[in-house]
CSV table of C-alpha atoms and ligand atoms in Angstrom, one decimal:
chain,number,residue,atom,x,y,z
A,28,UNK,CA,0.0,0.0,0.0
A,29,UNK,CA,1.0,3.5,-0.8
A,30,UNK,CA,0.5,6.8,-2.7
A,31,UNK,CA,1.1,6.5,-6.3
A,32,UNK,CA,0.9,8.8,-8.3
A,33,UNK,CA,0.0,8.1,-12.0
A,34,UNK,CA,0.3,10.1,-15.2
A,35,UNK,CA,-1.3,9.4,-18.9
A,36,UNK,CA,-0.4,11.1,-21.8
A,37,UNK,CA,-2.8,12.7,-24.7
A,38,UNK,CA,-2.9,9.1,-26.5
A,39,UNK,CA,-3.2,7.2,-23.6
A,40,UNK,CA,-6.5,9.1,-23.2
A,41,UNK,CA,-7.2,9.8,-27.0
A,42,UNK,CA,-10.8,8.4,-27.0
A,43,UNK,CA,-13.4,6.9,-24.4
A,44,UNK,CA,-12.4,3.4,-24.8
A,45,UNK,CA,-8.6,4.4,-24.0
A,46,UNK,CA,-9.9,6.4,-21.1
A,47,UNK,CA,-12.6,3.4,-19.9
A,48,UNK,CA,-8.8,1.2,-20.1
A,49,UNK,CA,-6.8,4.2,-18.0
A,50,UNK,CA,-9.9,3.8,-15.9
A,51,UNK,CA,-9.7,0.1,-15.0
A,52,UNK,CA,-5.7,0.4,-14.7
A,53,UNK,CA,-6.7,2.8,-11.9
A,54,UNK,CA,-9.7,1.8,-10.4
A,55,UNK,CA,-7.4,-1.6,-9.5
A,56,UNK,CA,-4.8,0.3,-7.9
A,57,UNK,CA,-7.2,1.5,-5.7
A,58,UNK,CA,-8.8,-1.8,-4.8
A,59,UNK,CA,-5.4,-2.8,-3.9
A,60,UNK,CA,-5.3,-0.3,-1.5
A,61,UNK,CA,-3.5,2.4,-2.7
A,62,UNK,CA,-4.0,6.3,-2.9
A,63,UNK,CA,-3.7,7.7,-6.1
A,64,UNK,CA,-3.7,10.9,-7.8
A,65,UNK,CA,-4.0,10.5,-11.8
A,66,UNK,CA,-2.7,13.4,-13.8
A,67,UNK,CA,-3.8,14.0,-17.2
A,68,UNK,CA,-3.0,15.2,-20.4
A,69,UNK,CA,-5.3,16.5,-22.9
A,70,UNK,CA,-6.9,14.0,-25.8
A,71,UNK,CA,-3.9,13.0,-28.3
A,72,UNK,CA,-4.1,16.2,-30.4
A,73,UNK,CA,-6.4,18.7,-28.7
A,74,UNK,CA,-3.5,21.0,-28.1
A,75,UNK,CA,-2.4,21.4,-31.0
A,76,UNK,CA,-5.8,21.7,-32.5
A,77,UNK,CA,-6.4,24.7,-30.2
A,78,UNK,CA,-3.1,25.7,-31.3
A,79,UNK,CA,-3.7,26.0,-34.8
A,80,UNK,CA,-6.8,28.1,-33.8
A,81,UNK,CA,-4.9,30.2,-32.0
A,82,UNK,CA,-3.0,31.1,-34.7
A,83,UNK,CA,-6.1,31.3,-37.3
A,84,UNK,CA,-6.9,34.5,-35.2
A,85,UNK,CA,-3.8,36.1,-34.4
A,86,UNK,CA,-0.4,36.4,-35.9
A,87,UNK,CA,1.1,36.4,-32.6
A,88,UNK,CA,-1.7,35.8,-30.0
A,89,UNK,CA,-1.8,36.9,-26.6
A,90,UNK,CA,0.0,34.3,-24.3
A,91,UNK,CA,-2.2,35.2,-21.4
A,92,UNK,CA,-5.2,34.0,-23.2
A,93,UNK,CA,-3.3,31.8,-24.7
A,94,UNK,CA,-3.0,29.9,-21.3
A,95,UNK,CA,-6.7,30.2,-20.9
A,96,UNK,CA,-7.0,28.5,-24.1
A,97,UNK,CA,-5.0,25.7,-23.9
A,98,UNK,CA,-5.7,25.0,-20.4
A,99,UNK,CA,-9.4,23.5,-21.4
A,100,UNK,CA,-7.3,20.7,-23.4
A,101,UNK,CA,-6.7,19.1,-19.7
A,102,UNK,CA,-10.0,20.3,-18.2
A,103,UNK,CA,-11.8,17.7,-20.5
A,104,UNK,CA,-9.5,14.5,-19.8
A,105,UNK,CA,-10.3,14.9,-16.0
A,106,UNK,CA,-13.9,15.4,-16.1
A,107,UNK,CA,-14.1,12.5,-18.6
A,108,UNK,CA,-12.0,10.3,-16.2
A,109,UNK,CA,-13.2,11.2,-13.0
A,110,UNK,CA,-16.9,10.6,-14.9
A,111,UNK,CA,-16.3,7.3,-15.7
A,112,UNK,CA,-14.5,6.2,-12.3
A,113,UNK,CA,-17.3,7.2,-10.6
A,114,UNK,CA,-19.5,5.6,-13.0
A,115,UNK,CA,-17.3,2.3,-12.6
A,116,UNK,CA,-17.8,2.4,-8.4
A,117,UNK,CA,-14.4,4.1,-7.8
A,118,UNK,CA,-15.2,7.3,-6.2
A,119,UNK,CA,-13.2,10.0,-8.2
A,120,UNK,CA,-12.6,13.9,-7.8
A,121,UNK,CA,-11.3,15.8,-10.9
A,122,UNK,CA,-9.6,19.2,-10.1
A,123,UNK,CA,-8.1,21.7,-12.0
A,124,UNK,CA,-4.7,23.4,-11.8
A,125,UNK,CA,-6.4,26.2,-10.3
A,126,UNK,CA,-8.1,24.0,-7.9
A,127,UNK,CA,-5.8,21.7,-6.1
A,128,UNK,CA,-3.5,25.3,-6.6
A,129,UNK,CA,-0.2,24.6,-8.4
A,130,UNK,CA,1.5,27.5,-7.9
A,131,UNK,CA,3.7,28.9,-11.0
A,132,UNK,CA,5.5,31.8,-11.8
A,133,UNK,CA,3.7,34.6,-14.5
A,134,UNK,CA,5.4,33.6,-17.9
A,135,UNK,CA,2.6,32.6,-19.9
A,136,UNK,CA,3.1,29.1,-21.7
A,137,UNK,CA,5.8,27.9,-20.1
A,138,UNK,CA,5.1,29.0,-16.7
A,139,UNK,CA,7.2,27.0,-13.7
A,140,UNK,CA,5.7,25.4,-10.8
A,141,UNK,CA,6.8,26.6,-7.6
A,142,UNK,CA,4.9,25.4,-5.2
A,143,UNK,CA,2.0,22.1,-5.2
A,144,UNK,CA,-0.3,23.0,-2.2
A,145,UNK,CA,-1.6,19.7,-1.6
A,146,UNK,CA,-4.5,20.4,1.1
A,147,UNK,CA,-7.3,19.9,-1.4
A,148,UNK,CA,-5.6,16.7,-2.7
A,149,UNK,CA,-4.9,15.4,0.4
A,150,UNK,CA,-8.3,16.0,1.7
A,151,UNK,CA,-10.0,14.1,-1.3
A,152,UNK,CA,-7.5,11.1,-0.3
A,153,UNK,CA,-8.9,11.3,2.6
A,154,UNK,CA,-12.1,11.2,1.7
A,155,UNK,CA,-11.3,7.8,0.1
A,156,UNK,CA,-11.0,9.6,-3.5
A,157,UNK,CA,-9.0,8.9,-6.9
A,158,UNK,CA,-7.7,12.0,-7.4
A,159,UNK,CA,-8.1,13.1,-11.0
A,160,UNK,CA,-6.1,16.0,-11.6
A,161,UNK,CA,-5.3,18.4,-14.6
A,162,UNK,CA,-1.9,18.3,-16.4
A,163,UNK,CA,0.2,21.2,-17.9
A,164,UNK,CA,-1.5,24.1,-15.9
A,165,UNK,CA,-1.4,25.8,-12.9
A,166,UNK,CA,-2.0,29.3,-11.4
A,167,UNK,CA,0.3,32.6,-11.5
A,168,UNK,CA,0.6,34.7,-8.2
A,169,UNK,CA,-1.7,36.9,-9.6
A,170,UNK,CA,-4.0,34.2,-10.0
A,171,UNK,CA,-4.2,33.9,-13.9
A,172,UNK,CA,-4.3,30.7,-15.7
A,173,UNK,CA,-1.0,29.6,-16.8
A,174,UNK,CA,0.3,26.7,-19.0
A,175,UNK,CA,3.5,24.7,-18.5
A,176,UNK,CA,5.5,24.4,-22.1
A,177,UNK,CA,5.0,21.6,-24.3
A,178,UNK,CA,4.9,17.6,-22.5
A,179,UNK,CA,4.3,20.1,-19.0
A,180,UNK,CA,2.2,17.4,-17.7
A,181,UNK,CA,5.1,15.2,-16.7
A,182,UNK,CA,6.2,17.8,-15.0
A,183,UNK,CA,2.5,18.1,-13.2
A,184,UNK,CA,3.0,14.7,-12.0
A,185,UNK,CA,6.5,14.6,-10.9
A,186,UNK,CA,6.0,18.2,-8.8
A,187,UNK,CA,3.0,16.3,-7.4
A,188,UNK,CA,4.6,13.5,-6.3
A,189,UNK,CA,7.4,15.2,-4.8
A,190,UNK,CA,5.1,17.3,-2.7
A,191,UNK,CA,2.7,13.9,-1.6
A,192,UNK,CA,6.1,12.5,-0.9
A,193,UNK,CA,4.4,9.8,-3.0
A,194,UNK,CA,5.7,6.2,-3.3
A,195,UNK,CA,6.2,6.4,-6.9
A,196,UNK,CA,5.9,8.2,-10.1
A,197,UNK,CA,5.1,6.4,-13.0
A,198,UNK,CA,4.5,7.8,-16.3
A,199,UNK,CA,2.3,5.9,-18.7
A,200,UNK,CA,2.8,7.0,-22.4
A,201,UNK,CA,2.6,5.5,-25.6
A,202,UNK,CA,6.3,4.2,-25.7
A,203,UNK,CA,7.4,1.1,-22.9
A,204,UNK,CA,10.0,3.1,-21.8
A,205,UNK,CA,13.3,4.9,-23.0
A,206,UNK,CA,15.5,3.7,-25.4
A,207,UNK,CA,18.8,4.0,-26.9
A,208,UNK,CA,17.6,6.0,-30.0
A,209,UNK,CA,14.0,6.7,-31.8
A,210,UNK,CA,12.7,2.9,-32.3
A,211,UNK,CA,11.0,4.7,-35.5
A,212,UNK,CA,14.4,5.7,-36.8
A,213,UNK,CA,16.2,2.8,-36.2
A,214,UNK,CA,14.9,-0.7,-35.4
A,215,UNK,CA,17.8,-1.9,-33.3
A,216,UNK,CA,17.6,0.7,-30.5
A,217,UNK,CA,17.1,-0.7,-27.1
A,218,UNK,CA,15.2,-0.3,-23.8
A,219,UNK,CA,16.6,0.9,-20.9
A,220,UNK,CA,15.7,-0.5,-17.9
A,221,UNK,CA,17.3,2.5,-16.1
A,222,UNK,CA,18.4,5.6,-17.0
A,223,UNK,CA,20.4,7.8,-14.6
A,224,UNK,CA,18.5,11.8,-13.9
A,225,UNK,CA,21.3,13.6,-15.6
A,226,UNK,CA,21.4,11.3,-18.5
A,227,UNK,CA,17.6,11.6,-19.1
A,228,UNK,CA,18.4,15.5,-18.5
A,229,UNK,CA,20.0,15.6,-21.6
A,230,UNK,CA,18.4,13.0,-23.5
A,231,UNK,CA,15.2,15.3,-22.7
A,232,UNK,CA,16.6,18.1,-23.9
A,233,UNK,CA,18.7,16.8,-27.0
A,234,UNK,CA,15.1,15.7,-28.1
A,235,UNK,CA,14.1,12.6,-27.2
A,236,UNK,CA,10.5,13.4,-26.1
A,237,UNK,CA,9.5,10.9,-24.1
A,238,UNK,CA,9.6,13.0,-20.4
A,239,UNK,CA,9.3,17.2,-19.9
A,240,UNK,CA,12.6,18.4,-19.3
A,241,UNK,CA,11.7,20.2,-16.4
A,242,UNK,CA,9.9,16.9,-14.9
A,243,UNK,CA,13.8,15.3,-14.6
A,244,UNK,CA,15.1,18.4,-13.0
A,245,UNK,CA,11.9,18.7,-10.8
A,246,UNK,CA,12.5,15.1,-10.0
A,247,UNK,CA,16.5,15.1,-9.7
A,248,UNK,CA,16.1,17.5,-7.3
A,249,UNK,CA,13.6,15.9,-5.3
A,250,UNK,CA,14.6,12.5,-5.1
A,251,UNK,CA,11.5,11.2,-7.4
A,252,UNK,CA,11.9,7.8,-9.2
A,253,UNK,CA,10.5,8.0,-12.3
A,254,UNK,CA,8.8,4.8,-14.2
A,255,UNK,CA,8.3,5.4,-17.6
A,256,UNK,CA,5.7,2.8,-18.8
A,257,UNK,CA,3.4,1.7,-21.6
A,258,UNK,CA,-0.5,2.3,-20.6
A,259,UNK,CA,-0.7,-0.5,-22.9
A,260,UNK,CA,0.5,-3.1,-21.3
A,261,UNK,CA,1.9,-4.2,-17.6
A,262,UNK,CA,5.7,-4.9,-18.6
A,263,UNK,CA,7.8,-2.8,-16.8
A,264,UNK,CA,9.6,0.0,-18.3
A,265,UNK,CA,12.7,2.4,-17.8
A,266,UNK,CA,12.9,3.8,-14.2
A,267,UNK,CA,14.9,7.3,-14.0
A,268,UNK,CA,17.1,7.0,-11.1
A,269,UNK,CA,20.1,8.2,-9.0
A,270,UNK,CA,23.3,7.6,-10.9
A,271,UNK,CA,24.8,4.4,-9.8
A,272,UNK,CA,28.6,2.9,-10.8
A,273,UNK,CA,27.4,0.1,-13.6
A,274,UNK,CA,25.8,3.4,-16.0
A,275,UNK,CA,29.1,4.7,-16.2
A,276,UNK,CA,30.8,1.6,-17.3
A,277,UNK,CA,29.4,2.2,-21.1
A,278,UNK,CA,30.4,5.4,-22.6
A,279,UNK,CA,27.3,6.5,-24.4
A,280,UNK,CA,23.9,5.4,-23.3
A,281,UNK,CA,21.5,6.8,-25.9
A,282,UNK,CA,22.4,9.3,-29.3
A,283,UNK,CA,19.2,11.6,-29.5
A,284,UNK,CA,18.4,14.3,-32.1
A,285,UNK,CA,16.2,17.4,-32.1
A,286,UNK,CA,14.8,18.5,-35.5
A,287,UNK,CA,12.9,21.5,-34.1
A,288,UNK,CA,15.8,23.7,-34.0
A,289,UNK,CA,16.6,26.5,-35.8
A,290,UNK,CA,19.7,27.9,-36.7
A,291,UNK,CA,20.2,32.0,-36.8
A,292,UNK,CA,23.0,33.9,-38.1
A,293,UNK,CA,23.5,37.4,-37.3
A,294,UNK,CA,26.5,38.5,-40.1
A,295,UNK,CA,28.8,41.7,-39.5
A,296,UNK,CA,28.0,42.5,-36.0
A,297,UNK,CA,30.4,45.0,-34.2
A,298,UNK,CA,33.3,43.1,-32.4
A,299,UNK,CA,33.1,45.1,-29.5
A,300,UNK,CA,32.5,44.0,-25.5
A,301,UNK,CA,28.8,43.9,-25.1
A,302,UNK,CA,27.1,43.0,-28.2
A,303,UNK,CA,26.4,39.5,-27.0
A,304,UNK,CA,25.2,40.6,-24.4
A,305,UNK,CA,23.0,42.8,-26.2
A,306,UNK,CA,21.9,40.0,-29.0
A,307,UNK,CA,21.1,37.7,-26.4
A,308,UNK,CA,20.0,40.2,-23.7
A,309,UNK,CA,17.2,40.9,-26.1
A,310,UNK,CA,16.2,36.9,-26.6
A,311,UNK,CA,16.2,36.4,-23.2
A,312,UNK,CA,13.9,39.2,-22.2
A,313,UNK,CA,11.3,37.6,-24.1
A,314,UNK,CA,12.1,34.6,-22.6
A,315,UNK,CA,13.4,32.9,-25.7
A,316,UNK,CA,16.1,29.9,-24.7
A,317,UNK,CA,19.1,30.3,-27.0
A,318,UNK,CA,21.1,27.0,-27.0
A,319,UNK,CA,24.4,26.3,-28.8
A,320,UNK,CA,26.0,29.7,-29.5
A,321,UNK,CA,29.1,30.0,-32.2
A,322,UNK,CA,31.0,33.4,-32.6
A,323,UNK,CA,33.5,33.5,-35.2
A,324,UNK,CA,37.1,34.7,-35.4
A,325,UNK,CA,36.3,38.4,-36.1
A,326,UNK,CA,37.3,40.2,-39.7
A,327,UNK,CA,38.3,43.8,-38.9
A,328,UNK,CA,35.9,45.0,-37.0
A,329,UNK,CA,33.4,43.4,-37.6
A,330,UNK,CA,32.3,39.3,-36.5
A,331,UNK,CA,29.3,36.7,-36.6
A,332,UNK,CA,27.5,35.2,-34.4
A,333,UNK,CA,25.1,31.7,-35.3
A,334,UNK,CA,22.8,30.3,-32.4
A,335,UNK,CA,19.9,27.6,-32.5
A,336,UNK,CA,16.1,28.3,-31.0
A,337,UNK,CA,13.6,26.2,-30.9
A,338,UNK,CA,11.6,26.3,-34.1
A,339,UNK,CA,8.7,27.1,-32.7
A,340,UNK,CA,10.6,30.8,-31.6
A,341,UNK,CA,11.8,31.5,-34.9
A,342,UNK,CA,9.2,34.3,-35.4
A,343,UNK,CA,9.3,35.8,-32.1
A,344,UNK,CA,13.3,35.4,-31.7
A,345,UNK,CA,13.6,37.0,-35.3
A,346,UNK,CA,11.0,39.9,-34.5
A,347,UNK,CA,13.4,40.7,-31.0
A,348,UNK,CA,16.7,40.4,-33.0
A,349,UNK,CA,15.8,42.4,-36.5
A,350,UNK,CA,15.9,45.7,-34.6
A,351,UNK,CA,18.8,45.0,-32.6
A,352,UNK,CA,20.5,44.1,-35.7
A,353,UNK,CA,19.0,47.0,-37.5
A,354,UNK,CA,20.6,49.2,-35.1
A,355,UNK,CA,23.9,48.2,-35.1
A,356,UNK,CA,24.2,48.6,-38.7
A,357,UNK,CA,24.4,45.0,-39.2
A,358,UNK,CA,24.6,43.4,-42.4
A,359,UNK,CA,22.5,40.7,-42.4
A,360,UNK,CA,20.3,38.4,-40.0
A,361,UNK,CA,19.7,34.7,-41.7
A,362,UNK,CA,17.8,31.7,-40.5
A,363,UNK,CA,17.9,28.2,-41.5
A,364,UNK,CA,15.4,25.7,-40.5
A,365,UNK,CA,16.8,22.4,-42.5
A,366,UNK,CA,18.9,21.5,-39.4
A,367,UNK,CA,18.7,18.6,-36.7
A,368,UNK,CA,21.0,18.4,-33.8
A,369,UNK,CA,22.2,14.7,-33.3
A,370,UNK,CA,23.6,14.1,-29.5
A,371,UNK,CA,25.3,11.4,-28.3
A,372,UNK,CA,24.9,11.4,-24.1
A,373,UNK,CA,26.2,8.7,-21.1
A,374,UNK,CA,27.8,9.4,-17.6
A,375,UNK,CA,30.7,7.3,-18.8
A,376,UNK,CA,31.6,9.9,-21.0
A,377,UNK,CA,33.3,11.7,-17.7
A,378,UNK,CA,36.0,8.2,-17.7
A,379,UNK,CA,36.1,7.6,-21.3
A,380,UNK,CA,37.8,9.5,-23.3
A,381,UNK,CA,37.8,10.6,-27.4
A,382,UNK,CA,34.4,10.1,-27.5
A,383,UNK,CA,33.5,13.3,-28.8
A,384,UNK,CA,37.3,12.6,-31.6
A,385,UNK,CA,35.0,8.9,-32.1
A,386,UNK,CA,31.6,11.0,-32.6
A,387,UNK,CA,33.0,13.2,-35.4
A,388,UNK,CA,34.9,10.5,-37.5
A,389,UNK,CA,32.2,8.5,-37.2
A,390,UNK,CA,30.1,11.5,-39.0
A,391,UNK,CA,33.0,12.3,-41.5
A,392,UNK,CA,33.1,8.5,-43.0
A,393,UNK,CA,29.7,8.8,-43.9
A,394,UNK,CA,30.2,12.4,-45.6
A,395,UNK,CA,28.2,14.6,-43.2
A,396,UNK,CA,29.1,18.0,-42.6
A,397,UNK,CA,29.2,19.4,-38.9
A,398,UNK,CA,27.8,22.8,-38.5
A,399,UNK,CA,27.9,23.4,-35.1
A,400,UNK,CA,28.9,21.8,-32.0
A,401,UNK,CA,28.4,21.8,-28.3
A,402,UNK,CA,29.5,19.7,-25.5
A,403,UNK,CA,28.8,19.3,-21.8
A,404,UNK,CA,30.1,16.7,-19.3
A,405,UNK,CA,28.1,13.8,-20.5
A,406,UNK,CA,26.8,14.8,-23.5
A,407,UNK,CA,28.4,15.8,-27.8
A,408,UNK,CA,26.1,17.6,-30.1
A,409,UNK,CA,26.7,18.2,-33.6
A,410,UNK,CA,24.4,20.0,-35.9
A,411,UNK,CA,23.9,18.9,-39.6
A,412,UNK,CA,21.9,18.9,-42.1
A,413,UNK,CA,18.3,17.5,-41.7
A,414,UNK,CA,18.5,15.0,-44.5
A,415,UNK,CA,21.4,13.2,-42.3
A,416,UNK,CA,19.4,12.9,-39.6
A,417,UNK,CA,18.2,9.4,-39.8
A,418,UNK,CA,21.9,8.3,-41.5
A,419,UNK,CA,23.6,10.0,-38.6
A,420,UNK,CA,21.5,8.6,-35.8
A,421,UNK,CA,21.9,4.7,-37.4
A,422,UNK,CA,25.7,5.1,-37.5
A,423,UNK,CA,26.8,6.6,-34.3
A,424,UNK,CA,24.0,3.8,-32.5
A,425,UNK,CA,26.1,1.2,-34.0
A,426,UNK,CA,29.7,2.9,-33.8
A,427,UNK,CA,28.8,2.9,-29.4
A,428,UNK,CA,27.9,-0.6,-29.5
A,429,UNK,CA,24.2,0.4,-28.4
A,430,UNK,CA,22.6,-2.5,-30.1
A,431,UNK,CA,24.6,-5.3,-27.5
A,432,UNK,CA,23.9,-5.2,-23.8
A,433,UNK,CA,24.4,-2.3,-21.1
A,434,UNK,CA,26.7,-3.5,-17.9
A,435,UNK,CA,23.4,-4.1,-15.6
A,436,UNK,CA,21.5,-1.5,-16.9
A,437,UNK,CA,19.9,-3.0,-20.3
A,438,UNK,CA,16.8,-5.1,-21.4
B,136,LIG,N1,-1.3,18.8,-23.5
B,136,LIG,C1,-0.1,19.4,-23.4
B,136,LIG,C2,0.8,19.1,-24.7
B,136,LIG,O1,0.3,18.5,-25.6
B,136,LIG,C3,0.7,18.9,-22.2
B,136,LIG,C4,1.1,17.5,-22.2
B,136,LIG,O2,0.5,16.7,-22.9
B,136,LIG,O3,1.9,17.1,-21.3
B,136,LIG,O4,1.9,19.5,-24.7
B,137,LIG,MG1,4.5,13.8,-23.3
């Protein structure tokens, strides 16, 4: 017996029968004798439907109501489960963001949670409940509706369990777990049966979409085991844990890419002290994350400076830089959207070394060009072109022996 917390994804509640299945999976946990709170995500779709909307009205809409919006997604996956819980015999609650008060900053559409005041939730347990509660939203200090980025209901769940101090975490999505690589881009990638927090870190934010970034950190930082399962099925999955000796025995756990990046240049920039920090002063001020940055060797006076945003920036990020630019007389600002960042990321890269020397010849054999790269403890990016991508992913998987077994970490 314990508290468990439970999360399911827009496809593991993508149409009543799905939901009826969620329901059953649930309703048994409880007869067992456990407390559980379900988080939900909207219906496989629904946000990007009201997304597209969205933009069907306005060029760059309002991300207040925006928030407001998107937050209905969610609001109709809890009503519908808590409906048919109730309707099974299991007595159900659904709540909101707003009312079981998650408490996030003010930056609309990707707000942060800060606090989870779990009174209400813990008062429905009480009660002898399910908890049913709503996904990617919460509630600025002003008391607006605000939305949690992209995948935020992960992040929902994890920040709920960590303040239930719940049992577990687990995360039922459409995948069984995490692999070494995109099954759908190469057929021999693996499962993990663990993956370390910091490894996932990056794996989540090199583009490998099965967890929220900020869900990792959130539980990193909290101590939250993560189990990342299929809702279709009861095989276990890939369980995001503390870092233990056997992960760093193998060099590189998982090679990841990201096509949604973009990549700007900004040509003939002054090269003077504190035009970076105007450039990106600007970007960040609208709360736009700049990742890899390159500044070339400066000609005269004058230098370049390439950096990637997430696609889904481009406009805003080139709307905040054009003036800028503009007004220090550069020459030219370009942006190229053809690009994928391939990663390659284990906590064995911190003993091994010339795995980043091994990355790049690896890419050279095969004739792909690196445009960028960046590198942190654990973790080699390159960016290339987007026709590589699938080309680039198979090789590297294969050149860090992914497809043979993990030192006591692989299924
Ligand atoms: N419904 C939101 C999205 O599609 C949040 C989530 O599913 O986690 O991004
Ligand atoms: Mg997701």
């Amino acid at each position: 017996m314990g508290l468990i917390v439970q999360k399911y994804g827009g496809t593991s509640v993508g149409d009543a029968e799905r939901i009826r299945s969620v329901a059953r999976r649930v309703a048994r946990y409880r007869a067992e004798g456990h407390e559980v709170v379900v988080v939900v995500s909207a219906m496989a779709g629904q946000t990007d439907h009201l997304l597209a909307l969205a933009a069907q009205v306005a060029d760059l809409p309002d991300e207040r109501e925006m928030d407001v919006l998107l937050a209905t997604g969610e609001q109709v996956t809890i009503s519908l489960l808590a409906m048919t819980l109730i309707g099974m015999g299991c007595p159900a609650v659904s709540l909101t963001g707003f009312q079981a008060r998650v408490c996030t900053d003010d930056a609309h559409t990707r707000a942060r949670i800060k606090e989870v005041e779990t009174e209400r939730i813990r008062t429905a347990l009480g009660d002898g409940r399910v908890v049913v509660l709503a996904g990617f939203q919460g509630i600025s200090p002003s008391g607006d509706l605000t939305t949690l980025g992209r995948g935020g209901s992960d992040t929902s769940a994890v920040a709920v369990a960590a303040a239930l101090g719940a049992d577990a975490c687990e995360i039922y999505t459409d995948v069984d777990g995490v692999y070494t690589t995109d099954p759908n881009v190469y057929d021999r990638a693996r499962k993990l049966e663990r993956v370390s927090y910091d490894e996932m870190l990056e794996l989540a934010s090199v583009g490998a979409k099965v967890l929220q970034i900020r869900s990792v950190e959130f539980a990193k930082k909290y101590g939250v085991p993560i189990h990342v399962r299929s809702s279709f099925s009861d095989a276990e999955g890939t369980w995001v844990v503390e870092e233990d000796e056997s992960m760093e025995q193998v060099a590189v756990a998982g090679v990841a890419y990201d096509r949604n990046e973009a990549k700007v240049s900004v040509r003939g920039v002054p090269d003077r002290p504190g035009i970076a920090a105007r450039i990106f002063g600007a970007l960040a001020e609208k709360n736009i994350v700049v990742d890899m940055i390159v500044q070339d060797v400066g000609e005269g006076d004058r230098t370049s400076m390439t950096f990637t945003v997430p696609q889904a920036d481009l406009k805003r990020a080139l709307s905040v830089i054009e003036p800028v630019a503009e007004d220090l007389g550069t020459a030219e600002v370009s942006a190229d959207t053809g690009i994928t960042k391939v990663s390659i990321v284990g906590v064995g890269m911190r003993s091994h070394a010339g795995v980043a020397a091994r990355m790049f010849e690896v890419l050279a054999r095969e004739g792909i060009n690196v445009l960028m790269i960046s590198t942190s403890e654990i973790k080699v990016s390159c960016v290339i072109a987007e026709k590589y991508t699938e080309l680039a992913v198979r090789v590297l998987h294969d050149a860090f022996g992914l497809g043979g077994e993990r030192p006591g970490g692989s299924a």
